[in-house]
Amino acid sequence: MKNNNKWLLTSLMTALVSQGALANVSVIHAGTLLANPAGEPLKAQTLVIEDGKISQIRSGFIAAESFGDNVVYIDLKNRFVMPGLMDMHVHLQGEIGPKNDSEKLRMSDADVAMQSAYFAKKTLLAGFTTVRDLGAKPEQIYALRDGINKGWIDGPRIIASGGVSVTGGHGDVDGMSPDLLDKLTTKTICDGPYDCRRATRRAIKFGADVIKITSTGGVLSDTNTGTGQQMADDEIKEIVDTAHALGRRVASHAHATEGINAALRAGVDSIEHGSYADKESIKLFKKNNAFLVPTLLAGDTVVNMANNADFMSEAIKAKAKRVGGDMMDNFARAYKAGVKIAYGTDSGVSAHGINAREAVLMHQAGMSNKDILISATINGAELIDMSDSLGSLEVGKYADIIATDISPLEDISALLDVGFVMKNGQVYKQ
């Protein structure tokens, strides 16, 4: 009797395992499929997903049962289907608002981590399956990244930065009493090229996927030090060389022209904001094959806050109105000049989950719908060196897939209402 029970238990477990293996196959019928945003959409396509990756793409609606007895069938025959969106500049650990000062004092690191998980889920459900987080408490953001990768938490794939900034510059702590400034200054604040080499190595040692530097001042630094170049040329060069030697790319926050050009001459991989890029900047972008991540949504957000809210200091308000108001025209010039654009919002300045509003602003600035989609897929994948697995829907790549009711090629605002989200073959929204 014991042997029979053991045999039955073994058979049951084998059946469950077999069903689980079969359940890893999903079949999607896509009414319109934009598999490669640089190409043209196709009608009536069948996608087969196995173990989180695309295994087949076939013309016509192939019956789901022809791929096995226990496949998951997903009917998107009346939808526009395309690769998951990628936001190359987010800050998942917070949102700008009137309570930020008290939150810094009241929220524990554990609270920040939990809030970050909430914002990550909102971002994923908005259709953004991969993000680059460019400014967060390292231990918490690396834990969130790893927890999502392990399947413990729902969220987008995170490429997490380690920040390196100079003393008193954007990226250093500000707007607090001296004892708090001293206590909260991170060990990746540096001065001089050799100290910045140390800080870069430390950031990578503790888990940074990418290095984020601040070559100029920032709008939201609570100081009147402006938005000009703050990190010296030799400091930038040392950081870039050190990061590249250790296999990490470098993103530079940069508003003022001299800071943009210094960072590009040093070999950074992307310029964030790029508010005052000039003709020399455009030459350097093209020479170095560097990306501009425009963050128009952040500019639009801070201008509205400066005009309609009362929690910003006068120094921040002045910078917000000037820089935020100039970003659209500067972006339009860079785009028309042929600078490579990677989609990025600076969400955290704006609210999380509304990342698609960047696309509407890019369109208003004169960018074509097709180029917007390329910036949020193919170009994002190239920037993070993951073109072999992300950015388009091809056999062997991750099944990061979204769907909308109408084509964003015809109306970019379709991205504001993503109705279906799959990441790594798992459905998160339908």
PDB file of N, CA and C in Angstrom, residues 216-262:
ATOM      1  N   THR A 216      26.910  69.556 -14.382  1.00  0.00           N
ATOM      2  CA  THR A 216      26.454  70.938 -14.161  1.00  0.00           C
ATOM      3  C   THR A 216      25.554  70.993 -12.939  1.00  0.00           C
ATOM      4  N   GLY A 217      25.199  72.196 -12.563  1.00  0.00           N
ATOM      5  CA  GLY A 217      24.224  72.388 -11.499  1.00  0.00           C
ATOM      6  C   GLY A 217      22.860  71.886 -11.937  1.00  0.00           C
ATOM      7  N   GLY A 218      21.956  71.774 -10.970  1.00  0.00           N
ATOM      8  CA  GLY A 218      20.624  71.245 -11.255  1.00  0.00           C
ATOM      9  C   GLY A 218      19.527  72.179 -10.808  1.00  0.00           C
ATOM     10  N   VAL A 219      18.385  72.052 -11.436  1.00  0.00           N
ATOM     11  CA  VAL A 219      17.235  72.894 -11.126  1.00  0.00           C
ATOM     12  C   VAL A 219      16.766  72.690  -9.687  1.00  0.00           C
ATOM     13  N   LEU A 220      16.726  71.440  -9.239  1.00  0.00           N
ATOM     14  CA  LEU A 220      16.106  71.137  -7.948  1.00  0.00           C
ATOM     15  C   LEU A 220      17.090  71.084  -6.785  1.00  0.00           C
ATOM     16  N   SER A 221      18.347  71.442  -7.007  1.00  0.00           N
ATOM     17  CA  SER A 221      19.261  71.627  -5.878  1.00  0.00           C
ATOM     18  C   SER A 221      18.842  72.888  -5.136  1.00  0.00           C
ATOM     19  N   ASP A 222      18.680  72.768  -3.824  1.00  0.00           N
ATOM     20  CA  ASP A 222      18.191  73.917  -3.034  1.00  0.00           C
ATOM     21  C   ASP A 222      19.363  74.841  -2.703  1.00  0.00           C
ATOM     22  N   THR A 223      19.889  75.456  -3.751  1.00  0.00           N
ATOM     23  CA  THR A 223      21.049  76.327  -3.637  1.00  0.00           C
ATOM     24  C   THR A 223      21.050  77.275  -4.822  1.00  0.00           C
ATOM     25  N   ASN A 224      21.709  78.405  -4.659  1.00  0.00           N
ATOM     26  CA  ASN A 224      21.752  79.383  -5.745  1.00  0.00           C
ATOM     27  C   ASN A 224      23.051  79.291  -6.540  1.00  0.00           C
ATOM     28  N   THR A 225      23.630  78.083  -6.639  1.00  0.00           N
ATOM     29  CA  THR A 225      24.893  77.899  -7.349  1.00  0.00           C
ATOM     30  C   THR A 225      24.708  77.783  -8.864  1.00  0.00           C
ATOM     31  N   GLY A 226      23.472  77.903  -9.352  1.00  0.00           N
ATOM     32  CA  GLY A 226      23.230  77.955 -10.782  1.00  0.00           C
ATOM     33  C   GLY A 226      23.240  76.597 -11.457  1.00  0.00           C
ATOM     34  N   THR A 227      23.182  76.633 -12.796  1.00  0.00           N
ATOM     35  CA  THR A 227      23.139  75.405 -13.587  1.00  0.00           C
ATOM     36  C   THR A 227      24.341  75.299 -14.528  1.00  0.00           C
ATOM     37  N   GLY A 228      25.395  76.051 -14.246  1.00  0.00           N
ATOM     38  CA  GLY A 228      26.607  75.983 -15.055  1.00  0.00           C
ATOM     39  C   GLY A 228      27.453  74.774 -14.706  1.00  0.00           C
ATOM     40  N   GLN A 229      28.605  74.629 -15.379  1.00  0.00           N
ATOM     41  CA  GLN A 229      29.487  73.488 -15.137  1.00  0.00           C
ATOM     42  C   GLN A 229      30.023  73.529 -13.714  1.00  0.00           C
ATOM     43  N   GLN A 230      29.922  72.392 -13.026  1.00  0.00           N
ATOM     44  CA  GLN A 230      30.377  72.293 -11.635  1.00  0.00           C
ATOM     45  C   GLN A 230      31.447  71.226 -11.457  1.00  0.00           C
ATOM     46  N   MET A 231      31.459  70.227 -12.273  1.00  0.00           N
ATOM     47  CA  MET A 231      32.473  69.181 -12.210  1.00  0.00           C
ATOM     48  C   MET A 231      33.572  69.527 -13.215  1.00  0.00           C
ATOM     49  N   ALA A 232      34.803  69.518 -12.762  1.00  0.00           N
ATOM     50  CA  ALA A 232      35.924  69.926 -13.612  1.00  0.00           C
ATOM     51  C   ALA A 232      36.182  68.908 -14.717  1.00  0.00           C
ATOM     52  N   ASP A 233      36.799  69.380 -15.804  1.00  0.00           N
ATOM     53  CA  ASP A 233      37.067  68.515 -16.950  1.00  0.00           C
ATOM     54  C   ASP A 233      37.865  67.268 -16.559  1.00  0.00           C
ATOM     55  N   ASP A 234      38.890  67.453 -15.732  1.00  0.00           N
ATOM     56  CA  ASP A 234      39.721  66.298 -15.377  1.00  0.00           C
ATOM     57  C   ASP A 234      38.980  65.318 -14.477  1.00  0.00           C
ATOM     58  N   GLU A 235      38.050  65.819 -13.673  1.00  0.00           N
ATOM     59  CA  GLU A 235      37.231  64.925 -12.840  1.00  0.00           C
ATOM     60  C   GLU A 235      36.299  64.085 -13.716  1.00  0.00           C
ATOM     61  N   ILE A 236      35.656  64.734 -14.681  1.00  0.00           N
ATOM     62  CA  ILE A 236      34.758  64.002 -15.584  1.00  0.00           C
ATOM     63  C   ILE A 236      35.518  62.931 -16.351  1.00  0.00           C
ATOM     64  N   LYS A 237      36.669  63.310 -16.888  1.00  0.00           N
ATOM     65  CA  LYS A 237      37.452  62.370 -17.696  1.00  0.00           C
ATOM     66  C   LYS A 237      37.878  61.154 -16.872  1.00  0.00           C
ATOM     67  N   GLU A 238      38.292  61.380 -15.638  1.00  0.00           N
ATOM     68  CA  GLU A 238      38.734  60.271 -14.792  1.00  0.00           C
ATOM     69  C   GLU A 238      37.583  59.328 -14.469  1.00  0.00           C
ATOM     70  N   ILE A 239      36.406  59.883 -14.218  1.00  0.00           N
ATOM     71  CA  ILE A 239      35.239  59.053 -13.933  1.00  0.00           C
ATOM     72  C   ILE A 239      34.876  58.197 -15.142  1.00  0.00           C
ATOM     73  N   VAL A 240      34.835  58.828 -16.312  1.00  0.00           N
ATOM     74  CA  VAL A 240      34.470  58.112 -17.525  1.00  0.00           C
ATOM     75  C   VAL A 240      35.467  56.997 -17.821  1.00  0.00           C
ATOM     76  N   ASP A 241      36.753  57.310 -17.756  1.00  0.00           N
ATOM     77  CA  ASP A 241      37.774  56.298 -18.043  1.00  0.00           C
ATOM     78  C   ASP A 241      37.701  55.147 -17.051  1.00  0.00           C
ATOM     79  N   THR A 242      37.490  55.465 -15.779  1.00  0.00           N
ATOM     80  CA  THR A 242      37.420  54.426 -14.751  1.00  0.00           C
ATOM     81  C   THR A 242      36.187  53.546 -14.942  1.00  0.00           C
ATOM     82  N   ALA A 243      35.040  54.177 -15.201  1.00  0.00           N
ATOM     83  CA  ALA A 243      33.806  53.410 -15.401  1.00  0.00           C
ATOM     84  C   ALA A 243      33.912  52.511 -16.625  1.00  0.00           C
ATOM     85  N   HIS A 244      34.408  53.049 -17.716  1.00  0.00           N
ATOM     86  CA  HIS A 244      34.530  52.249 -18.939  1.00  0.00           C
ATOM     87  C   HIS A 244      35.500  51.081 -18.752  1.00  0.00           C
ATOM     88  N   ALA A 245      36.571  51.327 -17.995  1.00  0.00           N
ATOM     89  CA  ALA A 245      37.538  50.251 -17.746  1.00  0.00           C
ATOM     90  C   ALA A 245      36.915  49.105 -16.957  1.00  0.00           C
ATOM     91  N   LEU A 246      35.887  49.425 -16.161  1.00  0.00           N
ATOM     92  CA  LEU A 246      35.198  48.411 -15.364  1.00  0.00           C
ATOM     93  C   LEU A 246      33.888  47.976 -16.005  1.00  0.00           C
ATOM     94  N   GLY A 247      33.705  48.306 -17.281  1.00  0.00           N
ATOM     95  CA  GLY A 247      32.553  47.813 -18.019  1.00  0.00           C
ATOM     96  C   GLY A 247      31.249  48.506 -17.722  1.00  0.00           C
ATOM     97  N   ARG A 248      31.305  49.754 -17.280  1.00  0.00           N
ATOM     98  CA  ARG A 248      30.086  50.505 -16.978  1.00  0.00           C
ATOM     99  C   ARG A 248      29.982  51.733 -17.861  1.00  0.00           C
ATOM    100  N   ARG A 249      28.780  52.033 -18.301  1.00  0.00           N
ATOM    101  CA  ARG A 249      28.532  53.237 -19.073  1.00  0.00           C
ATOM    102  C   ARG A 249      28.281  54.419 -18.131  1.00  0.00           C
ATOM    103  N   VAL A 250      28.364  55.618 -18.702  1.00  0.00           N
ATOM    104  CA  VAL A 250      28.259  56.826 -17.891  1.00  0.00           C
ATOM    105  C   VAL A 250      27.183  57.745 -18.462  1.00  0.00           C
ATOM    106  N   ALA A 251      26.278  58.188 -17.600  1.00  0.00           N
ATOM    107  CA  ALA A 251      25.254  59.168 -17.937  1.00  0.00           C
ATOM    108  C   ALA A 251      25.579  60.467 -17.212  1.00  0.00           C
ATOM    109  N   SER A 252      25.498  61.577 -17.923  1.00  0.00           N
ATOM    110  CA  SER A 252      25.808  62.860 -17.296  1.00  0.00           C
ATOM    111  C   SER A 252      24.599  63.781 -17.297  1.00  0.00           C
ATOM    112  N   HIS A 253      24.129  64.117 -16.100  1.00  0.00           N
ATOM    113  CA  HIS A 253      23.191  65.228 -15.949  1.00  0.00           C
ATOM    114  C   HIS A 253      23.913  66.489 -16.407  1.00  0.00           C
ATOM    115  N   ALA A 254      23.302  67.233 -17.348  1.00  0.00           N
ATOM    116  CA  ALA A 254      23.964  68.441 -17.853  1.00  0.00           C
ATOM    117  C   ALA A 254      22.942  69.395 -18.447  1.00  0.00           C
ATOM    118  N   HIS A 255      22.929  70.622 -17.938  1.00  0.00           N
ATOM    119  CA  HIS A 255      22.076  71.679 -18.493  1.00  0.00           C
ATOM    120  C   HIS A 255      22.884  72.670 -19.332  1.00  0.00           C
ATOM    121  N   ALA A 256      23.895  73.282 -18.726  1.00  0.00           N
ATOM    122  CA  ALA A 256      24.636  74.352 -19.391  1.00  0.00           C
ATOM    123  C   ALA A 256      25.532  73.809 -20.494  1.00  0.00           C
ATOM    124  N   THR A 257      25.749  74.651 -21.505  1.00  0.00           N
ATOM    125  CA  THR A 257      26.508  74.253 -22.686  1.00  0.00           C
ATOM    126  C   THR A 257      27.889  73.728 -22.335  1.00  0.00           C
ATOM    127  N   GLU A 258      28.624  74.470 -21.489  1.00  0.00           N
ATOM    128  CA  GLU A 258      30.000  74.063 -21.194  1.00  0.00           C
ATOM    129  C   GLU A 258      30.065  72.725 -20.478  1.00  0.00           C
ATOM    130  N   GLY A 259      29.071  72.434 -19.647  1.00  0.00           N
ATOM    131  CA  GLY A 259      29.038  71.143 -18.959  1.00  0.00           C
ATOM    132  C   GLY A 259      28.657  69.998 -19.884  1.00  0.00           C
ATOM    133  N   ILE A 260      27.763  70.269 -20.829  1.00  0.00           N
ATOM    134  CA  ILE A 260      27.401  69.263 -21.838  1.00  0.00           C
ATOM    135  C   ILE A 260      28.627  68.904 -22.659  1.00  0.00           C
ATOM    136  N   ASN A 261      29.326  69.923 -23.143  1.00  0.00           N
ATOM    137  CA  ASN A 261      30.457  69.679 -24.038  1.00  0.00           C
ATOM    138  C   ASN A 261      31.635  69.040 -23.320  1.00  0.00           C
ATOM    139  N   ALA A 262      31.857  69.432 -22.071  1.00  0.00           N
ATOM    140  CA  ALA A 262      32.936  68.806 -21.296  1.00  0.00           C
ATOM    141  C   ALA A 262      32.665  67.320 -21.103  1.00  0.00           C
TER     142      ALA A 262
END
